[in-house]
Amino acid sequence: ELHMIASDAAAAAPMAVPGLISGELHFRADRETSGAILPAQLSAWLCSTAPGVSGDEERCQAKLEAIGALKARFSAARSARLAKILQEKEAGPLLCQLWLQGVTNASQTAEAELKEASRRLDARLVGLVLRCGALMEAELRSATGRLVYEAELCAIDRRHQAMVQRLGLFALHLSHETRGEVGLVRLPATHPQHQRCRKAATENAKRGFFAGLHYGGVEVQDVYKIENKVLLRDFTWATNSVASDSAGPGPPPPHRPPTRKATVTKEEEGEKGGFKTKT
């Protein structure tokens, strides 16, 4: 038993153990190696007469047991830690595979959603393009019809203006030839006679007269009034003479301005034909 204690003390020589003297530690450490140097009785006497050997051995044994238990706990903790590390190392590829599978599934889901959204957007775009094309065609037809309608209005207005010009020239020629006795006057739209003529033309048309025709009614654009001063004077004189027959002879007829009568007669035929006018 002492030999075993000495061996344990020799193994723990670098460590300082409380309650033991350094010389005793050196002696106990060298006892096993130098057993053949001292006699066995001397060695036993030295071991038996060492002060406080039994108490020190017990304390040393307790310390050694505590150190062994601490080493055991450290060894168990190290083993558990190593087992955990090895377990995590073995579970690492599985975790990586699971994470990679999740990422792959998420990527595939996102790609499918992106394709579906792209398909919906393409369908929406095609619908908008078709609708825009149909709208442009409708606008083109409307614009073409509008141009045709405006062209017809322009043609009607040109014909109307041409007719107004011709009637204006005719009125000018008539006034010039009759020295202002006969005139053709264009009435404005606010003139009462213009309004009466328009009302008579639009209201006197029979119901259903324009059925089946291209035209749907009558529109009065211009109203012209012929002013004949000669006839007006004659009519006034005649009415006055009829009204005053019972009272006596009436006044003489109004003076008429001389009118020009032109007759053309052909002279004798020759190299140069001539004409003469009689008034």
PDB file of C-alpha atoms in Angstrom:
ATOM      1  CA  GLU A   1       0.000   0.000   0.000  1.00  0.00           C
ATOM      2  CA  LEU A   2       2.863   2.389   0.800  1.00  0.00           C
ATOM      3  CA  HIS A   3       4.515   1.452  -2.432  1.00  0.00           C
ATOM      4  CA  MET A   4       1.372   2.362  -4.356  1.00  0.00           C
ATOM      5  CA  ILE A   5       1.030   5.679  -2.487  1.00  0.00           C
ATOM      6  CA  ALA A   6       4.680   6.461  -3.238  1.00  0.00           C
ATOM      7  CA  SER A   7       4.112   5.640  -6.884  1.00  0.00           C
ATOM      8  CA  ASP A   8       1.063   7.956  -7.022  1.00  0.00           C
ATOM      9  CA  ALA A   9       3.039  10.685  -5.253  1.00  0.00           C
ATOM     10  CA  ALA A  10       5.873  10.209  -7.738  1.00  0.00           C
ATOM     11  CA  ALA A  11       3.381  10.563 -10.627  1.00  0.00           C
ATOM     12  CA  ALA A  12       2.065  13.772  -9.074  1.00  0.00           C
ATOM     13  CA  ALA A  13       5.532  15.181  -8.270  1.00  0.00           C
ATOM     14  CA  PRO A  14       5.188  18.329 -10.442  1.00  0.00           C
ATOM     15  CA  MET A  15       2.017  19.304  -8.531  1.00  0.00           C
ATOM     16  CA  ALA A  16       2.153  20.869  -5.020  1.00  0.00           C
ATOM     17  CA  VAL A  17       0.118  18.819  -2.557  1.00  0.00           C
ATOM     18  CA  PRO A  18      -0.859  20.632   0.702  1.00  0.00           C
ATOM     19  CA  GLY A  19       0.369  18.981   4.009  1.00  0.00           C
ATOM     20  CA  LEU A  20       3.434  17.224   2.481  1.00  0.00           C
ATOM     21  CA  ILE A  21       7.029  18.373   2.742  1.00  0.00           C
ATOM     22  CA  SER A  22       9.050  18.668  -0.416  1.00  0.00           C
ATOM     23  CA  GLY A  23      11.737  16.345   1.008  1.00  0.00           C
ATOM     24  CA  GLU A  24       9.162  13.707   1.711  1.00  0.00           C
ATOM     25  CA  LEU A  25       7.822  14.014  -1.812  1.00  0.00           C
ATOM     26  CA  HIS A  26      11.319  13.624  -3.141  1.00  0.00           C
ATOM     27  CA  PHE A  27      11.889  10.644  -0.897  1.00  0.00           C
ATOM     28  CA  ARG A  28       8.638   8.996  -1.880  1.00  0.00           C
ATOM     29  CA  ALA A  29       9.295   9.715  -5.530  1.00  0.00           C
ATOM     30  CA  ASP A  30      12.721   8.170  -5.412  1.00  0.00           C
ATOM     31  CA  ARG A  31      11.782   5.286  -3.180  1.00  0.00           C
ATOM     32  CA  GLU A  32      10.667   2.995  -5.954  1.00  0.00           C
ATOM     33  CA  THR A  33      13.698   3.595  -8.101  1.00  0.00           C
ATOM     34  CA  SER A  34      16.134   3.356  -5.187  1.00  0.00           C
ATOM     35  CA  GLY A  35      14.613   0.411  -3.357  1.00  0.00           C
ATOM     36  CA  ALA A  36      17.795  -1.639  -3.573  1.00  0.00           C
ATOM     37  CA  ILE A  37      19.978   1.073  -2.032  1.00  0.00           C
ATOM     38  CA  LEU A  38      18.529   1.141   1.536  1.00  0.00           C
ATOM     39  CA  PRO A  39      17.869  -1.915   3.617  1.00  0.00           C
ATOM     40  CA  ALA A  40      14.262  -2.962   3.889  1.00  0.00           C
ATOM     41  CA  GLN A  41      14.109  -2.457   7.727  1.00  0.00           C
ATOM     42  CA  LEU A  42      15.539   1.065   7.439  1.00  0.00           C
ATOM     43  CA  SER A  43      13.132   1.918   4.729  1.00  0.00           C
ATOM     44  CA  ALA A  44      10.226   0.533   6.759  1.00  0.00           C
ATOM     45  CA  TRP A  45      11.388   2.442   9.831  1.00  0.00           C
ATOM     46  CA  LEU A  46      11.684   5.666   7.888  1.00  0.00           C
ATOM     47  CA  CYS A  47       8.229   5.202   6.475  1.00  0.00           C
ATOM     48  CA  SER A  48       6.732   4.305   9.854  1.00  0.00           C
ATOM     49  CA  THR A  49       8.434   7.136  11.761  1.00  0.00           C
ATOM     50  CA  ALA A  50       7.605   9.908   9.237  1.00  0.00           C
ATOM     51  CA  PRO A  51       5.494  12.550  11.006  1.00  0.00           C
ATOM     52  CA  GLY A  52       1.855  12.771   9.895  1.00  0.00           C
ATOM     53  CA  VAL A  53       2.231  10.189   7.205  1.00  0.00           C
ATOM     54  CA  SER A  54      -1.189   8.616   7.685  1.00  0.00           C
ATOM     55  CA  GLY A  55      -3.056  11.974   7.649  1.00  0.00           C
ATOM     56  CA  ASP A  56      -1.106  13.213   4.686  1.00  0.00           C
ATOM     57  CA  GLU A  57      -1.730  10.009   2.806  1.00  0.00           C
ATOM     58  CA  GLU A  58      -5.441  10.291   3.437  1.00  0.00           C
ATOM     59  CA  ARG A  59      -5.494  13.920   2.326  1.00  0.00           C
ATOM     60  CA  CYS A  60      -3.388  13.101  -0.698  1.00  0.00           C
ATOM     61  CA  GLN A  61      -5.649  10.192  -1.517  1.00  0.00           C
ATOM     62  CA  ALA A  62      -8.723  12.450  -1.255  1.00  0.00           C
ATOM     63  CA  LYS A  63      -7.104  15.031  -3.482  1.00  0.00           C
ATOM     64  CA  LEU A  64      -6.116  12.388  -5.961  1.00  0.00           C
ATOM     65  CA  GLU A  65      -9.651  10.994  -5.950  1.00  0.00           C
ATOM     66  CA  ALA A  66     -11.041  14.509  -6.461  1.00  0.00           C
ATOM     67  CA  ILE A  67      -8.588  15.049  -9.284  1.00  0.00           C
ATOM     68  CA  GLY A  68      -9.566  11.694 -10.785  1.00  0.00           C
ATOM     69  CA  ALA A  69     -13.257  12.558 -10.504  1.00  0.00           C
ATOM     70  CA  LEU A  70     -12.579  15.955 -12.095  1.00  0.00           C
ATOM     71  CA  LYS A  71     -10.641  14.238 -14.860  1.00  0.00           C
ATOM     72  CA  ALA A  72     -13.494  11.814 -15.293  1.00  0.00           C
ATOM     73  CA  ARG A  73     -15.991  14.664 -15.506  1.00  0.00           C
ATOM     74  CA  PHE A  74     -13.776  16.530 -17.951  1.00  0.00           C
ATOM     75  CA  SER A  75     -13.342  13.342 -19.960  1.00  0.00           C
ATOM     76  CA  ALA A  76     -17.106  12.720 -19.947  1.00  0.00           C
ATOM     77  CA  ALA A  77     -17.778  16.325 -20.976  1.00  0.00           C
ATOM     78  CA  ARG A  78     -15.119  16.095 -23.662  1.00  0.00           C
ATOM     79  CA  SER A  79     -16.589  12.818 -24.873  1.00  0.00           C
ATOM     80  CA  ALA A  80     -20.098  14.280 -24.925  1.00  0.00           C
ATOM     81  CA  ARG A  81     -18.841  17.349 -26.746  1.00  0.00           C
ATOM     82  CA  LEU A  82     -16.966  15.191 -29.223  1.00  0.00           C
ATOM     83  CA  ALA A  83     -20.038  12.986 -29.726  1.00  0.00           C
ATOM     84  CA  LYS A  84     -22.158  16.079 -30.309  1.00  0.00           C
ATOM     85  CA  ILE A  85     -19.644  17.440 -32.802  1.00  0.00           C
ATOM     86  CA  LEU A  86     -19.516  14.095 -34.586  1.00  0.00           C
ATOM     87  CA  GLN A  87     -23.315  13.941 -34.581  1.00  0.00           C
ATOM     88  CA  GLU A  88     -23.522  17.460 -35.989  1.00  0.00           C
ATOM     89  CA  LYS A  89     -20.880  16.526 -38.538  1.00  0.00           C
ATOM     90  CA  GLU A  90     -22.905  13.514 -39.600  1.00  0.00           C
ATOM     91  CA  ALA A  91     -26.135  15.556 -39.634  1.00  0.00           C
ATOM     92  CA  GLY A  92     -24.521  18.458 -41.586  1.00  0.00           C
ATOM     93  CA  PRO A  93     -24.898  16.903 -45.083  1.00  0.00           C
ATOM     94  CA  LEU A  94     -28.495  15.950 -44.300  1.00  0.00           C
ATOM     95  CA  LEU A  95     -29.256  19.485 -43.133  1.00  0.00           C
ATOM     96  CA  CYS A  96     -27.525  20.911 -46.191  1.00  0.00           C
ATOM     97  CA  GLN A  97     -29.506  18.581 -48.416  1.00  0.00           C
ATOM     98  CA  LEU A  98     -32.767  19.567 -46.729  1.00  0.00           C
ATOM     99  CA  TRP A  99     -31.925  23.279 -47.030  1.00  0.00           C
ATOM    100  CA  LEU A 100     -30.927  22.839 -50.652  1.00  0.00           C
ATOM    101  CA  GLN A 101     -34.157  20.967 -51.335  1.00  0.00           C
ATOM    102  CA  GLY A 102     -36.170  23.794 -49.741  1.00  0.00           C
ATOM    103  CA  VAL A 103     -34.324  26.419 -51.773  1.00  0.00           C
ATOM    104  CA  THR A 104     -34.855  24.364 -54.942  1.00  0.00           C
ATOM    105  CA  ASN A 105     -38.578  24.017 -54.235  1.00  0.00           C
ATOM    106  CA  ALA A 106     -38.878  27.731 -53.527  1.00  0.00           C
ATOM    107  CA  SER A 107     -37.010  28.546 -56.746  1.00  0.00           C
ATOM    108  CA  GLN A 108     -39.241  26.239 -58.766  1.00  0.00           C
ATOM    109  CA  THR A 109     -42.358  27.761 -57.187  1.00  0.00           C
ATOM    110  CA  ALA A 110     -41.136  31.291 -57.921  1.00  0.00           C
ATOM    111  CA  GLU A 111     -40.292  30.313 -61.495  1.00  0.00           C
ATOM    112  CA  ALA A 112     -43.743  28.792 -61.992  1.00  0.00           C
ATOM    113  CA  GLU A 113     -45.403  31.914 -60.570  1.00  0.00           C
ATOM    114  CA  LEU A 114     -43.238  34.083 -62.824  1.00  0.00           C
ATOM    115  CA  LYS A 115     -44.235  32.061 -65.883  1.00  0.00           C
ATOM    116  CA  GLU A 116     -47.919  32.278 -64.918  1.00  0.00           C
ATOM    117  CA  ALA A 117     -47.657  36.043 -64.382  1.00  0.00           C
ATOM    118  CA  SER A 118     -45.857  36.415 -67.714  1.00  0.00           C
ATOM    119  CA  ARG A 119     -48.578  34.383 -69.434  1.00  0.00           C
ATOM    120  CA  ARG A 120     -51.309  36.548 -67.876  1.00  0.00           C
ATOM    121  CA  LEU A 121     -49.497  39.724 -68.842  1.00  0.00           C
ATOM    122  CA  ASP A 122     -49.042  38.471 -72.423  1.00  0.00           C
ATOM    123  CA  ALA A 123     -52.749  37.661 -72.652  1.00  0.00           C
ATOM    124  CA  ARG A 124     -53.615  41.065 -71.225  1.00  0.00           C
ATOM    125  CA  LEU A 125     -51.258  42.774 -73.664  1.00  0.00           C
ATOM    126  CA  VAL A 126     -52.730  40.887 -76.622  1.00  0.00           C
ATOM    127  CA  GLY A 127     -56.226  41.886 -75.493  1.00  0.00           C
ATOM    128  CA  LEU A 128     -55.199  45.523 -75.192  1.00  0.00           C
ATOM    129  CA  VAL A 129     -53.558  45.449 -78.618  1.00  0.00           C
ATOM    130  CA  LEU A 130     -56.658  43.926 -80.203  1.00  0.00           C
ATOM    131  CA  ARG A 131     -58.899  46.415 -78.449  1.00  0.00           C
ATOM    132  CA  CYS A 132     -56.662  49.283 -79.520  1.00  0.00           C
ATOM    133  CA  GLY A 133     -56.721  47.985 -83.109  1.00  0.00           C
ATOM    134  CA  ALA A 134     -60.516  47.729 -83.079  1.00  0.00           C
ATOM    135  CA  LEU A 135     -60.756  51.224 -81.597  1.00  0.00           C
ATOM    136  CA  MET A 136     -58.415  52.609 -84.255  1.00  0.00           C
ATOM    137  CA  GLU A 137     -60.462  50.943 -86.997  1.00  0.00           C
ATOM    138  CA  ALA A 138     -63.665  52.416 -85.547  1.00  0.00           C
ATOM    139  CA  GLU A 139     -62.045  55.838 -85.300  1.00  0.00           C
ATOM    140  CA  LEU A 140     -60.773  55.481 -88.872  1.00  0.00           C
ATOM    141  CA  ARG A 141     -64.270  54.654 -90.119  1.00  0.00           C
ATOM    142  CA  SER A 142     -65.695  57.543 -88.127  1.00  0.00           C
ATOM    143  CA  ALA A 143     -63.037  59.925 -89.417  1.00  0.00           C
ATOM    144  CA  THR A 144     -63.575  58.716 -92.992  1.00  0.00           C
ATOM    145  CA  GLY A 145     -67.326  59.185 -92.660  1.00  0.00           C
ATOM    146  CA  ARG A 146     -66.767  62.595 -91.133  1.00  0.00           C
ATOM    147  CA  LEU A 147     -64.490  63.580 -94.015  1.00  0.00           C
ATOM    148  CA  VAL A 148     -67.071  62.381 -96.540  1.00  0.00           C
ATOM    149  CA  TYR A 149     -69.809  64.274 -94.721  1.00  0.00           C
ATOM    150  CA  GLU A 150     -67.706  67.443 -94.537  1.00  0.00           C
ATOM    151  CA  ALA A 151     -66.802  67.052 -98.207  1.00  0.00           C
ATOM    152  CA  GLU A 152     -70.519  66.859 -99.034  1.00  0.00           C
ATOM    153  CA  LEU A 153     -71.161  69.935 -96.881  1.00  0.00           C
ATOM    154  CA  CYS A 154     -68.332  71.763 -98.634  1.00  0.00           C
ATOM    155  CA  ALA A 155     -69.724  70.783-102.034  1.00  0.00           C
ATOM    156  CA  ILE A 156     -73.204  71.959-101.013  1.00  0.00           C
ATOM    157  CA  ASP A 157     -71.764  75.211 -99.718  1.00  0.00           C
ATOM    158  CA  ARG A 158     -69.772  75.735-102.920  1.00  0.00           C
ATOM    159  CA  ARG A 159     -72.885  75.163-105.009  1.00  0.00           C
ATOM    160  CA  HIS A 160     -74.809  77.515-102.757  1.00  0.00           C
ATOM    161  CA  GLN A 161     -72.155  80.200-103.009  1.00  0.00           C
ATOM    162  CA  ALA A 162     -72.020  79.761-106.778  1.00  0.00           C
ATOM    163  CA  MET A 163     -75.795  80.164-106.958  1.00  0.00           C
ATOM    164  CA  VAL A 164     -75.618  83.237-104.710  1.00  0.00           C
ATOM    165  CA  GLN A 165     -72.959  84.689-106.981  1.00  0.00           C
ATOM    166  CA  ARG A 166     -75.015  84.043-110.090  1.00  0.00           C
ATOM    167  CA  LEU A 167     -78.121  85.563-108.525  1.00  0.00           C
ATOM    168  CA  GLY A 168     -76.074  88.542-107.382  1.00  0.00           C
ATOM    169  CA  LEU A 169     -74.747  89.073-110.895  1.00  0.00           C
ATOM    170  CA  PHE A 170     -78.259  88.675-112.282  1.00  0.00           C
ATOM    171  CA  ALA A 171     -79.584  91.248-109.761  1.00  0.00           C
ATOM    172  CA  LEU A 172     -76.813  93.655-110.699  1.00  0.00           C
ATOM    173  CA  HIS A 173     -77.493  93.213-114.418  1.00  0.00           C
ATOM    174  CA  LEU A 174     -81.260  93.594-113.904  1.00  0.00           C
ATOM    175  CA  SER A 175     -80.851  96.796-111.892  1.00  0.00           C
ATOM    176  CA  HIS A 176     -78.473  98.174-114.484  1.00  0.00           C
ATOM    177  CA  GLU A 177     -80.721  97.371-117.432  1.00  0.00           C
ATOM    178  CA  THR A 178     -83.862  98.761-115.758  1.00  0.00           C
ATOM    179  CA  ARG A 179     -82.123 101.781-114.256  1.00  0.00           C
ATOM    180  CA  GLY A 180     -83.005 100.609-110.764  1.00  0.00           C
ATOM    181  CA  GLU A 181     -86.702 100.128-111.441  1.00  0.00           C
ATOM    182  CA  VAL A 182     -86.519  96.356-111.010  1.00  0.00           C
ATOM    183  CA  GLY A 183     -84.280  94.750-108.440  1.00  0.00           C
ATOM    184  CA  LEU A 184     -83.563  91.390-106.862  1.00  0.00           C
ATOM    185  CA  VAL A 185     -82.886  91.747-103.130  1.00  0.00           C
ATOM    186  CA  ARG A 186     -81.572  89.027-100.817  1.00  0.00           C
ATOM    187  CA  LEU A 187     -83.461  89.173 -97.519  1.00  0.00           C
ATOM    188  CA  PRO A 188     -81.607  88.641 -94.223  1.00  0.00           C
ATOM    189  CA  ALA A 189     -82.548  85.790 -91.886  1.00  0.00           C
ATOM    190  CA  THR A 190     -84.145  88.218 -89.429  1.00  0.00           C
ATOM    191  CA  HIS A 191     -86.497  89.706 -92.012  1.00  0.00           C
ATOM    192  CA  PRO A 192     -90.183  88.853 -91.426  1.00  0.00           C
ATOM    193  CA  GLN A 193     -90.710  87.820 -95.045  1.00  0.00           C
ATOM    194  CA  HIS A 194     -87.706  85.500 -94.815  1.00  0.00           C
ATOM    195  CA  GLN A 195     -89.172  83.855 -91.715  1.00  0.00           C
ATOM    196  CA  ARG A 196     -92.623  83.528 -93.341  1.00  0.00           C
ATOM    197  CA  CYS A 197     -91.134  81.890 -96.421  1.00  0.00           C
ATOM    198  CA  ARG A 198     -89.129  79.466 -94.339  1.00  0.00           C
ATOM    199  CA  LYS A 199     -92.172  78.568 -92.252  1.00  0.00           C
ATOM    200  CA  ALA A 200     -94.326  78.071 -95.336  1.00  0.00           C
ATOM    201  CA  ALA A 201     -91.715  75.846 -97.008  1.00  0.00           C
ATOM    202  CA  THR A 202     -91.133  73.645 -93.970  1.00  0.00           C
ATOM    203  CA  GLU A 203     -94.703  73.339 -92.697  1.00  0.00           C
ATOM    204  CA  ASN A 204     -96.616  72.958 -95.954  1.00  0.00           C
ATOM    205  CA  ALA A 205     -94.821  69.734 -96.952  1.00  0.00           C
ATOM    206  CA  LYS A 206     -97.185  66.793 -96.851  1.00  0.00           C
ATOM    207  CA  ARG A 207     -96.610  64.068 -94.284  1.00  0.00           C
ATOM    208  CA  GLY A 208     -94.680  61.175 -95.788  1.00  0.00           C
ATOM    209  CA  PHE A 209     -93.762  63.152 -98.919  1.00  0.00           C
ATOM    210  CA  PHE A 210     -90.074  62.261 -98.557  1.00  0.00           C
ATOM    211  CA  ALA A 211     -90.695  58.614 -97.596  1.00  0.00           C
ATOM    212  CA  GLY A 212     -88.383  56.306 -99.501  1.00  0.00           C
ATOM    213  CA  LEU A 213     -86.227  59.181-100.785  1.00  0.00           C
ATOM    214  CA  HIS A 214     -82.670  60.121-100.009  1.00  0.00           C
ATOM    215  CA  TYR A 215     -83.794  63.510 -98.711  1.00  0.00           C
ATOM    216  CA  GLY A 216     -85.630  63.951 -95.461  1.00  0.00           C
ATOM    217  CA  GLY A 217     -86.974  67.462 -95.745  1.00  0.00           C
ATOM    218  CA  VAL A 218     -86.658  70.974 -97.126  1.00  0.00           C
ATOM    219  CA  GLU A 219     -84.206  73.544 -95.823  1.00  0.00           C
ATOM    220  CA  VAL A 220     -84.525  77.208 -96.799  1.00  0.00           C
ATOM    221  CA  GLN A 221     -81.114  78.792 -97.211  1.00  0.00           C
ATOM    222  CA  ASP A 222     -81.872  82.135 -98.908  1.00  0.00           C
ATOM    223  CA  VAL A 223     -84.944  84.194 -99.672  1.00  0.00           C
ATOM    224  CA  TYR A 224     -84.925  86.711-102.545  1.00  0.00           C
ATOM    225  CA  LYS A 225     -87.440  89.454-103.102  1.00  0.00           C
ATOM    226  CA  ILE A 226     -88.160  91.009-106.507  1.00  0.00           C
ATOM    227  CA  GLU A 227     -88.904  94.717-106.280  1.00  0.00           C
ATOM    228  CA  ASN A 228     -90.605  96.090-109.442  1.00  0.00           C
ATOM    229  CA  LYS A 229     -91.247  99.764-108.955  1.00  0.00           C
ATOM    230  CA  VAL A 230     -93.084 100.122-112.295  1.00  0.00           C
ATOM    231  CA  LEU A 231     -95.664  97.498-111.418  1.00  0.00           C
ATOM    232  CA  LEU A 232     -95.947  98.911-107.923  1.00  0.00           C
ATOM    233  CA  ARG A 233     -96.749 102.398-109.262  1.00  0.00           C
ATOM    234  CA  ASP A 234     -99.230 101.010-111.777  1.00  0.00           C
ATOM    235  CA  PHE A 235    -100.907  98.921-109.094  1.00  0.00           C
ATOM    236  CA  THR A 236    -101.097 101.887-106.743  1.00  0.00           C
ATOM    237  CA  TRP A 237    -102.535 104.144-109.454  1.00  0.00           C
ATOM    238  CA  ALA A 238    -105.071 101.475-110.472  1.00  0.00           C
ATOM    239  CA  THR A 239    -106.306 100.943-106.923  1.00  0.00           C
ATOM    240  CA  ASN A 240    -106.514 104.653-106.328  1.00  0.00           C
ATOM    241  CA  SER A 241    -108.410 105.203-109.585  1.00  0.00           C
ATOM    242  CA  VAL A 242    -110.896 102.433-108.767  1.00  0.00           C
ATOM    243  CA  ALA A 243    -111.456 103.897-105.316  1.00  0.00           C
ATOM    244  CA  SER A 244    -112.020 107.414-106.720  1.00  0.00           C
ATOM    245  CA  ASP A 245    -114.254 106.595-109.750  1.00  0.00           C
ATOM    246  CA  SER A 246    -117.313 107.826-107.953  1.00  0.00           C
ATOM    247  CA  ALA A 247    -115.653 111.125-107.000  1.00  0.00           C
ATOM    248  CA  GLY A 248    -114.476 112.129-110.505  1.00  0.00           C
ATOM    249  CA  PRO A 249    -111.649 111.545-112.864  1.00  0.00           C
ATOM    250  CA  GLY A 250    -108.539 110.318-111.153  1.00  0.00           C
ATOM    251  CA  PRO A 251    -105.051 111.669-111.404  1.00  0.00           C
ATOM    252  CA  PRO A 252    -102.992 110.910-114.448  1.00  0.00           C
ATOM    253  CA  PRO A 253    -100.938 107.762-114.459  1.00  0.00           C
ATOM    254  CA  PRO A 254     -97.504 108.063-112.960  1.00  0.00           C
ATOM    255  CA  HIS A 255     -94.662 109.052-115.190  1.00  0.00           C
ATOM    256  CA  ARG A 256     -92.662 106.137-116.420  1.00  0.00           C
ATOM    257  CA  PRO A 257     -89.060 106.605-117.259  1.00  0.00           C
ATOM    258  CA  PRO A 258     -88.168 105.811-120.846  1.00  0.00           C
ATOM    259  CA  THR A 259     -87.027 102.292-121.450  1.00  0.00           C
ATOM    260  CA  ARG A 260     -84.577 101.151-124.027  1.00  0.00           C
ATOM    261  CA  LYS A 261     -85.653  98.760-126.687  1.00  0.00           C
ATOM    262  CA  ALA A 262     -82.990  97.332-128.847  1.00  0.00           C
ATOM    263  CA  THR A 263     -83.752  95.716-132.171  1.00  0.00           C
ATOM    264  CA  VAL A 264     -81.113  94.242-134.353  1.00  0.00           C
ATOM    265  CA  THR A 265     -81.446  94.200-138.098  1.00  0.00           C
ATOM    266  CA  LYS A 266     -79.020  92.668-140.487  1.00  0.00           C
ATOM    267  CA  GLU A 267     -77.661  94.890-143.232  1.00  0.00           C
ATOM    268  CA  GLU A 268     -76.627  93.828-146.635  1.00  0.00           C
ATOM    269  CA  GLU A 269     -74.183  91.048-146.768  1.00  0.00           C
ATOM    270  CA  GLY A 270     -70.646  92.033-147.576  1.00  0.00           C
ATOM    271  CA  GLU A 271     -67.138  91.485-146.462  1.00  0.00           C
ATOM    272  CA  LYS A 272     -67.943  93.075-143.137  1.00  0.00           C
ATOM    273  CA  GLY A 273     -71.402  92.602-141.588  1.00  0.00           C
ATOM    274  CA  GLY A 274     -72.933  95.501-139.740  1.00  0.00           C
ATOM    275  CA  PHE A 275     -75.751  96.076-137.317  1.00  0.00           C
ATOM    276  CA  LYS A 276     -77.743  99.184-136.400  1.00  0.00           C
ATOM    277  CA  THR A 277     -79.913  99.955-133.409  1.00  0.00           C
ATOM    278  CA  LYS A 278     -83.280 101.702-133.399  1.00  0.00           C
ATOM    279  CA  THR A 279     -84.602 103.437-130.278  1.00  0.00           C
TER     280      THR A 279
END
